[in-house]
Amino acid sequence: MGNVNKADLQPFLDRLTSRSVLTEDEQQAILELPGRRELVQSHRDIVALGEQADHVCLIVAGLVARFGEDSDGKRQITAIYIAGDMPDLQSVVQPVGSSALQALSMATILTVPHAALRAAAARYPALAEAFWRDCMVDADIFAQWVVNVGRRDARERVAHLLCEMGTRLGAGPAAGEVVFPFAVTQAQLADATALTGVHVNRTLQSLRRARLADVSRQAVRIPNWNALAAVGDFDPGYLHANVRPDQRLRMVETV
Amino acid sequence: MGNVNKADLQPFLDRLTSRSVLTEDEQQAILELPGRRELVQSHRDIVALGEQADHVCLIVAGLVARFGEDSDGKRQITAIYIAGDMPDLQSVVQPVGSSALQALSMATILTVPHAALRAAAARYPALAEAFWRDCMVDADIFAQWVVNVGRRDARERVAHLLCEMGTRLGAGPAAGEVVFPFAVTQAQLADATALTGVHVNRTLQSLRRARLADVSRQAVRIPNWNALAAVGDFDPGYLHANVRPDQRLRMVETV
DNA sequence: CGCCTTCTTGAAGGATCTCAAGAAGGGTGG
DNA sequence: CCACCCTTCTTGAGATCCTTCAAGAAGGCG
């Protein structure tokens, strides 16, 4: 489906440099990663359950989710990934995963060989560090997701999820109205919040009536960010987004 | 209090080498890590919420949990750590965490300076790799925890948790009766399973009546491991425990 | 135009929570 | 060694949030 384009890798590099300090050379090494562009249809597996991979995928466009599954087929989304994310970066170091990756909507991905990432990490320890750090942010999000699903009621859960996605997509927080694209079905929201589709529907209606959030098939409109964040008990710290430049990290020396 | 003992570090090294291939020198570097032994009372914070740490903690004995908290004070355990675990290893690369670490029972820990771990990782890239890998196993456990809390009912949830802890503590799976020490209160089980203490109590009674598990304040007795695993829909793959020696991983070259 | 997915609504049932209070257990000091 | 206290465990009854089941409406795409 076509070869890699530097523009495809830029969002991933931006993601890394938003939290880690990288030299010019190190940044260049990221932009020069090889990869193959692919188009994935909605509901199609990108990584199947238990599959042993020799490449990772970088999301260029669209939404991708990590799925866990109960034996009686009840699905649970454990993470949602957006453009610039490398959802299975951990497979570089742990090739057999225990969950599946599936496109939530039509998505464009870039597959990058493990070998290339390992070579880059071996050449530049700061890249290994940045990779590790990025994975730990994902782990923080997992932990927060447990709290969300475990300790909040339907309305709070949905509100929290909308705030998380709005923040990660760079739309919030903001004083006025916030609108961001978020093309998921109510059934997918149900899989993410551990509710049923029916109850997600009623919850979205309730949020809309309360003028807290208006979720359509294409986008989310949040008239008052702070009000929704209060309902969802949302504290963005765990996302490690919007890190101030002087707080970006680098432990290793420059080679 | 008191100084580090090599015997304290051995379980951590065993944990690392159970999944990663390390040379003699690398193993020695782990065993020579400096640290301070400390005793932590039950219910005491080891790492407070949002605290910036300059050291990690290694559990020598006892149980430690990662806590998330709702704004109205409802607590949720997002992970339980046992002897040999380094619950905040990720802080080496991400020093400000977004959750607290608290002792579930009286625990002995070893505090190890970040500087020492960073030096070891810089000297031996295979150690950095092993650290990263270990963190990713924890992340896999988080993801599974989301499924557990999100998609299983009370009985399944408790059964799954018991199987997970039994497996991690090296007691299961086994054909006959399995007994392992697990000193938690019902309130703590409730925090872990996202139930109330009252309902955990009734659920434990139900498991006991069904001869599936007998949970006391000190230990867990599982008369029939496979039966409990079936109830809890437990598939141990995500724990990456009991990895065959030939499946242990090393990506980097030896220095 | 017709089909298939997604959304919407109603009604009934159930799993879990909340509130309340008493029993049991473990440790401490007199 | 007993008395006391505080934590933990246990039990009951009523309330509630969410699910399940069912069916029709709306929306998108060939």
PDB file of C-alpha atoms in Angstrom, chain A residues 42-186:
ATOM      1  CA  SER A  42     -13.197  -0.393  10.490  1.00  0.00           C
ATOM      2  CA  HIS A  43     -13.603  -3.467  12.759  1.00  0.00           C
ATOM      3  CA  ARG A  44     -10.568  -5.141  11.223  1.00  0.00           C
ATOM      4  CA  ASP A  45      -7.832  -6.577  13.406  1.00  0.00           C
ATOM      5  CA  ILE A  46      -4.428  -4.945  13.105  1.00  0.00           C
ATOM      6  CA  VAL A  47      -2.861  -7.301  15.582  1.00  0.00           C
ATOM      7  CA  ALA A  48      -4.726 -10.493  16.444  1.00  0.00           C
ATOM      8  CA  LEU A  49      -4.884 -11.945  19.921  1.00  0.00           C
ATOM      9  CA  GLY A  50      -1.690 -13.739  20.917  1.00  0.00           C
ATOM     10  CA  GLU A  51      -0.049 -13.078  17.589  1.00  0.00           C
ATOM     11  CA  GLN A  52       3.731 -12.869  17.472  1.00  0.00           C
ATOM     12  CA  ALA A  53       4.661  -9.730  15.589  1.00  0.00           C
ATOM     13  CA  ASP A  54       7.873  -8.666  13.872  1.00  0.00           C
ATOM     14  CA  HIS A  55       6.738  -5.109  13.317  1.00  0.00           C
ATOM     15  CA  VAL A  56       4.889  -2.367  15.123  1.00  0.00           C
ATOM     16  CA  CYS A  57       2.187  -0.121  13.756  1.00  0.00           C
ATOM     17  CA  LEU A  58       2.079   3.637  13.829  1.00  0.00           C
ATOM     18  CA  ILE A  59      -1.279   5.299  13.426  1.00  0.00           C
ATOM     19  CA  VAL A  60      -1.236   7.887  10.677  1.00  0.00           C
ATOM     20  CA  ALA A  61      -4.966   8.593  10.693  1.00  0.00           C
ATOM     21  CA  GLY A  62      -8.053   7.156  12.304  1.00  0.00           C
ATOM     22  CA  LEU A  63      -8.755   5.481  15.609  1.00  0.00           C
ATOM     23  CA  VAL A  64      -7.458   2.158  16.895  1.00  0.00           C
ATOM     24  CA  ALA A  65      -8.383   0.331  20.092  1.00  0.00           C
ATOM     25  CA  ARG A  66      -6.870  -2.366  22.237  1.00  0.00           C
ATOM     26  CA  PHE A  67      -9.421  -5.065  22.999  1.00  0.00           C
ATOM     27  CA  GLY A  68      -9.657  -7.563  25.770  1.00  0.00           C
ATOM     28  CA  GLU A  69     -12.158 -10.334  25.582  1.00  0.00           C
ATOM     29  CA  ASP A  70     -14.131 -12.385  28.038  1.00  0.00           C
ATOM     30  CA  SER A  71     -14.571 -16.062  27.190  1.00  0.00           C
ATOM     31  CA  ASP A  72     -18.271 -15.544  26.514  1.00  0.00           C
ATOM     32  CA  GLY A  73     -17.384 -12.945  23.938  1.00  0.00           C
ATOM     33  CA  LYS A  74     -18.005  -9.772  25.914  1.00  0.00           C
ATOM     34  CA  ARG A  75     -15.530  -7.248  24.585  1.00  0.00           C
ATOM     35  CA  GLN A  76     -13.742  -4.567  26.536  1.00  0.00           C
ATOM     36  CA  ILE A  77     -11.688  -1.772  25.077  1.00  0.00           C
ATOM     37  CA  THR A  78      -8.690  -1.190  27.312  1.00  0.00           C
ATOM     38  CA  ALA A  79      -7.160   1.685  25.377  1.00  0.00           C
ATOM     39  CA  ILE A  80      -7.937   3.958  22.450  1.00  0.00           C
ATOM     40  CA  TYR A  81      -5.115   5.161  20.236  1.00  0.00           C
ATOM     41  CA  ILE A  82      -5.001   8.183  17.955  1.00  0.00           C
ATOM     42  CA  ALA A  83      -2.845   9.491  15.126  1.00  0.00           C
ATOM     43  CA  GLY A  84       0.798   9.658  16.171  1.00  0.00           C
ATOM     44  CA  ASP A  85       0.438   6.786  18.625  1.00  0.00           C
ATOM     45  CA  MET A  86       2.363   3.554  18.319  1.00  0.00           C
ATOM     46  CA  PRO A  87      -0.085   1.257  20.094  1.00  0.00           C
ATOM     47  CA  ASP A  88       2.137  -1.779  20.186  1.00  0.00           C
ATOM     48  CA  LEU A  89       5.508  -0.167  20.739  1.00  0.00           C
ATOM     49  CA  GLN A  90       5.894  -2.531  23.666  1.00  0.00           C
ATOM     50  CA  SER A  91       6.038  -5.436  21.227  1.00  0.00           C
ATOM     51  CA  VAL A  92       9.586  -4.362  20.388  1.00  0.00           C
ATOM     52  CA  VAL A  93      10.578  -5.815  23.706  1.00  0.00           C
ATOM     53  CA  GLN A  94       7.637  -8.168  24.327  1.00  0.00           C
ATOM     54  CA  PRO A  95       6.616  -9.558  20.941  1.00  0.00           C
ATOM     55  CA  VAL A  96       3.711 -11.724  22.036  1.00  0.00           C
ATOM     56  CA  GLY A  97       0.909  -9.578  23.255  1.00  0.00           C
ATOM     57  CA  SER A  98      -2.109 -10.619  25.214  1.00  0.00           C
ATOM     58  CA  SER A  99      -4.635  -8.354  23.589  1.00  0.00           C
ATOM     59  CA  ALA A 100      -5.801  -7.519  20.110  1.00  0.00           C
ATOM     60  CA  LEU A 101      -5.574  -4.243  18.224  1.00  0.00           C
ATOM     61  CA  GLN A 102      -8.495  -3.280  16.035  1.00  0.00           C
ATOM     62  CA  ALA A 103      -9.425  -0.245  13.962  1.00  0.00           C
ATOM     63  CA  LEU A 104     -12.444   1.607  15.339  1.00  0.00           C
ATOM     64  CA  SER A 105     -12.887   3.509  12.127  1.00  0.00           C
ATOM     65  CA  MET A 106     -11.149   3.412   8.794  1.00  0.00           C
ATOM     66  CA  ALA A 107      -7.503   3.944   9.689  1.00  0.00           C
ATOM     67  CA  THR A 108      -4.215   4.537   7.956  1.00  0.00           C
ATOM     68  CA  ILE A 109      -1.276   2.869   9.604  1.00  0.00           C
ATOM     69  CA  LEU A 110       2.401   2.539   8.999  1.00  0.00           C
ATOM     70  CA  THR A 111       4.018  -0.781   9.799  1.00  0.00           C
ATOM     71  CA  VAL A 112       7.601  -0.452  10.997  1.00  0.00           C
ATOM     72  CA  PRO A 113       9.872  -3.480  11.396  1.00  0.00           C
ATOM     73  CA  HIS A 114      11.020  -4.311  14.921  1.00  0.00           C
ATOM     74  CA  ALA A 115      14.512  -4.606  13.545  1.00  0.00           C
ATOM     75  CA  ALA A 116      14.572  -0.936  12.551  1.00  0.00           C
ATOM     76  CA  LEU A 117      13.352   0.242  15.939  1.00  0.00           C
ATOM     77  CA  ARG A 118      15.799  -2.002  17.745  1.00  0.00           C
ATOM     78  CA  ALA A 119      18.661  -0.743  15.636  1.00  0.00           C
ATOM     79  CA  ALA A 120      17.693   2.851  16.360  1.00  0.00           C
ATOM     80  CA  ALA A 121      17.380   2.161  20.082  1.00  0.00           C
ATOM     81  CA  ALA A 122      20.736   0.395  20.144  1.00  0.00           C
ATOM     82  CA  ARG A 123      22.445   3.209  18.285  1.00  0.00           C
ATOM     83  CA  TYR A 124      20.843   5.947  20.417  1.00  0.00           C
ATOM     84  CA  PRO A 125      20.096   4.991  24.032  1.00  0.00           C
ATOM     85  CA  ALA A 126      18.051   8.177  24.361  1.00  0.00           C
ATOM     86  CA  LEU A 127      15.607   6.691  21.877  1.00  0.00           C
ATOM     87  CA  ALA A 128      15.291   3.537  23.930  1.00  0.00           C
ATOM     88  CA  GLU A 129      14.608   5.765  26.894  1.00  0.00           C
ATOM     89  CA  ALA A 130      12.014   7.792  25.012  1.00  0.00           C
ATOM     90  CA  PHE A 131      10.301   4.595  23.831  1.00  0.00           C
ATOM     91  CA  TRP A 132      10.214   3.241  27.341  1.00  0.00           C
ATOM     92  CA  ARG A 133       8.872   6.540  28.659  1.00  0.00           C
ATOM     93  CA  ASP A 134       6.113   6.611  26.074  1.00  0.00           C
ATOM     94  CA  CYS A 135       5.069   3.103  27.011  1.00  0.00           C
ATOM     95  CA  MET A 136       4.874   4.144  30.642  1.00  0.00           C
ATOM     96  CA  VAL A 137       2.493   6.957  29.785  1.00  0.00           C
ATOM     97  CA  ASP A 138       0.269   4.345  28.176  1.00  0.00           C
ATOM     98  CA  ALA A 139       0.504   2.298  31.356  1.00  0.00           C
ATOM     99  CA  ASP A 140      -0.567   5.317  33.407  1.00  0.00           C
ATOM    100  CA  ILE A 141      -3.575   5.645  31.144  1.00  0.00           C
ATOM    101  CA  PHE A 142      -4.403   1.974  31.689  1.00  0.00           C
ATOM    102  CA  ALA A 143      -4.336   2.478  35.448  1.00  0.00           C
ATOM    103  CA  GLN A 144      -6.636   5.475  35.186  1.00  0.00           C
ATOM    104  CA  TRP A 145      -8.938   3.422  32.989  1.00  0.00           C
ATOM    105  CA  VAL A 146      -9.275   0.860  35.779  1.00  0.00           C
ATOM    106  CA  VAL A 147     -10.386   3.622  38.127  1.00  0.00           C
ATOM    107  CA  ASN A 148     -12.804   4.959  35.555  1.00  0.00           C
ATOM    108  CA  VAL A 149     -14.465   1.632  34.898  1.00  0.00           C
ATOM    109  CA  GLY A 150     -14.281   0.511  38.503  1.00  0.00           C
ATOM    110  CA  ARG A 151     -15.378   3.493  40.509  1.00  0.00           C
ATOM    111  CA  ARG A 152     -17.489   5.836  38.431  1.00  0.00           C
ATOM    112  CA  ASP A 153     -21.094   5.630  37.334  1.00  0.00           C
ATOM    113  CA  ALA A 154     -22.173   5.760  33.711  1.00  0.00           C
ATOM    114  CA  ARG A 155     -22.379   9.516  33.410  1.00  0.00           C
ATOM    115  CA  GLU A 156     -19.016  10.103  35.060  1.00  0.00           C
ATOM    116  CA  ARG A 157     -17.400   7.379  32.990  1.00  0.00           C
ATOM    117  CA  VAL A 158     -18.508   8.777  29.671  1.00  0.00           C
ATOM    118  CA  ALA A 159     -17.634  12.315  30.725  1.00  0.00           C
ATOM    119  CA  HIS A 160     -14.171  11.192  31.776  1.00  0.00           C
ATOM    120  CA  LEU A 161     -13.571   9.358  28.528  1.00  0.00           C
ATOM    121  CA  LEU A 162     -14.639  12.377  26.477  1.00  0.00           C
ATOM    122  CA  CYS A 163     -12.305  14.621  28.451  1.00  0.00           C
ATOM    123  CA  GLU A 164      -9.438  12.184  28.029  1.00  0.00           C
ATOM    124  CA  MET A 165      -9.891  11.955  24.290  1.00  0.00           C
ATOM    125  CA  GLY A 166     -10.415  15.692  23.945  1.00  0.00           C
ATOM    126  CA  THR A 167      -7.198  16.347  25.800  1.00  0.00           C
ATOM    127  CA  ARG A 168      -5.179  13.784  23.892  1.00  0.00           C
ATOM    128  CA  LEU A 169      -6.496  15.095  20.601  1.00  0.00           C
ATOM    129  CA  GLY A 170      -5.301  18.529  21.614  1.00  0.00           C
ATOM    130  CA  ALA A 171      -8.752  20.126  21.785  1.00  0.00           C
ATOM    131  CA  GLY A 172      -9.089  20.692  25.512  1.00  0.00           C
ATOM    132  CA  PRO A 173      -8.899  22.069  28.068  1.00  0.00           C
ATOM    133  CA  ALA A 174     -10.276  25.399  26.881  1.00  0.00           C
ATOM    134  CA  ALA A 175     -12.467  28.164  28.211  1.00  0.00           C
ATOM    135  CA  GLY A 176     -15.137  28.242  25.554  1.00  0.00           C
ATOM    136  CA  GLU A 177     -16.742  25.586  23.429  1.00  0.00           C
ATOM    137  CA  VAL A 178     -14.596  22.622  22.451  1.00  0.00           C
ATOM    138  CA  VAL A 179     -15.220  20.553  19.346  1.00  0.00           C
ATOM    139  CA  PHE A 180     -13.124  17.646  18.202  1.00  0.00           C
ATOM    140  CA  PRO A 181     -13.511  14.800  15.708  1.00  0.00           C
ATOM    141  CA  PHE A 182     -14.172  11.456  17.346  1.00  0.00           C
ATOM    142  CA  ALA A 183     -15.789   8.946  15.037  1.00  0.00           C
ATOM    143  CA  VAL A 184     -16.976   6.090  17.218  1.00  0.00           C
ATOM    144  CA  THR A 185     -20.259   4.266  17.482  1.00  0.00           C
ATOM    145  CA  GLN A 186     -22.216   4.067  20.693  1.00  0.00           C
TER     146      GLN A 186
END
